[in-house]
Coordinates of C-alpha atoms in Angstrom, one line a residue:
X8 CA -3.7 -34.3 -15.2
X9 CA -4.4 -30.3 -14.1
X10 CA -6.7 -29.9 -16.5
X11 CA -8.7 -32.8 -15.6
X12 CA -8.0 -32.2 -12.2
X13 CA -9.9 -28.5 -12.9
X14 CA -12.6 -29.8 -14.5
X15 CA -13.3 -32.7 -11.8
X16 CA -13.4 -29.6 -9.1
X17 CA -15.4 -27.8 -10.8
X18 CA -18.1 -30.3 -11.6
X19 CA -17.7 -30.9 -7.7
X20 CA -18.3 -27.3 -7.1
X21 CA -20.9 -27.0 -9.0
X22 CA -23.0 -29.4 -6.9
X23 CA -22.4 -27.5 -3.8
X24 CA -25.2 -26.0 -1.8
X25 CA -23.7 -22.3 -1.0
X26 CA -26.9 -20.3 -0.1
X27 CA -26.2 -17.2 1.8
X28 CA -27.9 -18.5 4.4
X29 CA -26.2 -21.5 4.8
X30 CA -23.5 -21.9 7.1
X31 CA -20.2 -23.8 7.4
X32 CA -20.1 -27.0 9.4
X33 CA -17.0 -26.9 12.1
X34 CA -15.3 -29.7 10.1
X35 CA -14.9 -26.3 7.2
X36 CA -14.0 -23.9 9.7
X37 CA -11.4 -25.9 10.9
X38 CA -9.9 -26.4 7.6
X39 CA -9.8 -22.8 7.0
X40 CA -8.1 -22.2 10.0
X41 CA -5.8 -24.7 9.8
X42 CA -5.3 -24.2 6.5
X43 CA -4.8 -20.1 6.4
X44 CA -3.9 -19.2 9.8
X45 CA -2.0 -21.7 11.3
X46 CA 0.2 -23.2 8.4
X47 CA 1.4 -20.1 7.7
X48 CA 1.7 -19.4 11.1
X49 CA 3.6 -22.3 12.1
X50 CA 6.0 -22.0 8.6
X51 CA 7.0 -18.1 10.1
X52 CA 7.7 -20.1 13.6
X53 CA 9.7 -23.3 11.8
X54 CA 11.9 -20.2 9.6
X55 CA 12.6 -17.8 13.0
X56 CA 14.0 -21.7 14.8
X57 CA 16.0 -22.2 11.9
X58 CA 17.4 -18.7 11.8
X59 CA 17.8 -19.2 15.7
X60 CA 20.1 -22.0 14.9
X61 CA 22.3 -20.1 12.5
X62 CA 21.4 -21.5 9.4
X63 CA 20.3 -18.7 7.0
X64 CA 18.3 -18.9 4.0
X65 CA 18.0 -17.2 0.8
X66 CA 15.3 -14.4 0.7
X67 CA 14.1 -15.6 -2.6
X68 CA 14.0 -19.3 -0.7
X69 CA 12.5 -17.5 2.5
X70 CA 9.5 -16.0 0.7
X71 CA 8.6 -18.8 -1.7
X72 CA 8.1 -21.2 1.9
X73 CA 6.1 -18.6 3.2
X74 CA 3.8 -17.8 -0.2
X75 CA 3.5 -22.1 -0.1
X76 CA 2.3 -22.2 3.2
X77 CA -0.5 -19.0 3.0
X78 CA -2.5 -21.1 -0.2
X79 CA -5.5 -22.1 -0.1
X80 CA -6.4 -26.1 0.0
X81 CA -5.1 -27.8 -3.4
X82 CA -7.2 -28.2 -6.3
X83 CA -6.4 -31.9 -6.3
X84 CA -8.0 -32.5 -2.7
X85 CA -11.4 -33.2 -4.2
X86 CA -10.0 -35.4 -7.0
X87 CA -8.0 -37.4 -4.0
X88 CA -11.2 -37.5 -1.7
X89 CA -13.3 -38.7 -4.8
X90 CA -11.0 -41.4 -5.9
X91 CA -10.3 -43.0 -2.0
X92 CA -13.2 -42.4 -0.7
X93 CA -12.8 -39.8 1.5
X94 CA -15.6 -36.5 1.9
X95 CA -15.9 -35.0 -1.5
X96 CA -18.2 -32.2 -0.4
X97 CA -16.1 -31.3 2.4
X98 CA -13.2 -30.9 0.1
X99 CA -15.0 -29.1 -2.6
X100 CA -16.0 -26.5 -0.2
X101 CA -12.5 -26.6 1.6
X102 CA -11.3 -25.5 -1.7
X103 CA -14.0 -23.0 -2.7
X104 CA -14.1 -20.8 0.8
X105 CA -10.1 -21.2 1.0
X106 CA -9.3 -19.8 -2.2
X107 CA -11.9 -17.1 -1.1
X108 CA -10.4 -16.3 2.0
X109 CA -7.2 -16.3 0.9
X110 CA -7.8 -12.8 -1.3
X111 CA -7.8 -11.6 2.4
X112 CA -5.2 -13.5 4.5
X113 CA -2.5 -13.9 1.5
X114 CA -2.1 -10.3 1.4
X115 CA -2.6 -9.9 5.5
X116 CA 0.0 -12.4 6.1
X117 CA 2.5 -11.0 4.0
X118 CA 1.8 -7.3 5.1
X119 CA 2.9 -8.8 8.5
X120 CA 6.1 -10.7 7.2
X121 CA 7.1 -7.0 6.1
X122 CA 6.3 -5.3 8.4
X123 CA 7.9 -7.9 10.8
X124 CA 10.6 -7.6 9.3
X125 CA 11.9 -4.3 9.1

């Protein structure tokens, strides 16, 4: 189902009106946000509480959580939106500026997990 999954999204991207002029409703920014800021933020929070408790986890374990939570939006979120009615075109941009942004904020966020830790 990935493949279809690709090629739905991308049909769906296709149809999206991204002139430079054009700018992102709030519903887009907030995804973002939510999405690359404050998932990732909230994962680092969630691993430190843990840690505070005495539990310790793997590096390997550690990491991988942390690379989860800094993605961008799912591929499948415009397939899911599309099939239950929910906004496509929100979805399809959600994915587009996400993966986008997230050249910038992957690498940021884990540049601060580094340098946090040592």
């Amino acid at each position: 189902t990935i493949p279809l999954s690709l090629l739905v999204t991308g049909l769906q991207l296709g149809n999206l009106n991204l002139l430079p002029g054009k700018r992102l409703e709030i519903e887009g920014v907030l995804v973002l946000f939510l999405r690359l800021v404050m998932a990732p933020a909230v994962t680092l929070l969630l691993f430190q509480v843990v840690a505070w408790l005495g539990f310790t986890l793997p590096e390997t374990a550690r990491i991988t959580g942390y690379l989860i939570a800094c993605m961008p939006v799912a591929i499948s979120c415009s397939v899911l939106t599309d099939r239950y009615g929910g906004d496509t075109q929100l979805a399809a941009r959600s994915i587009f500026y996400s993966t986008l942004w997230s050249m910038l904020t992957v690498p940021a966020w884990f540049y601060f997990l580094n340098f946090a830790r040592t």
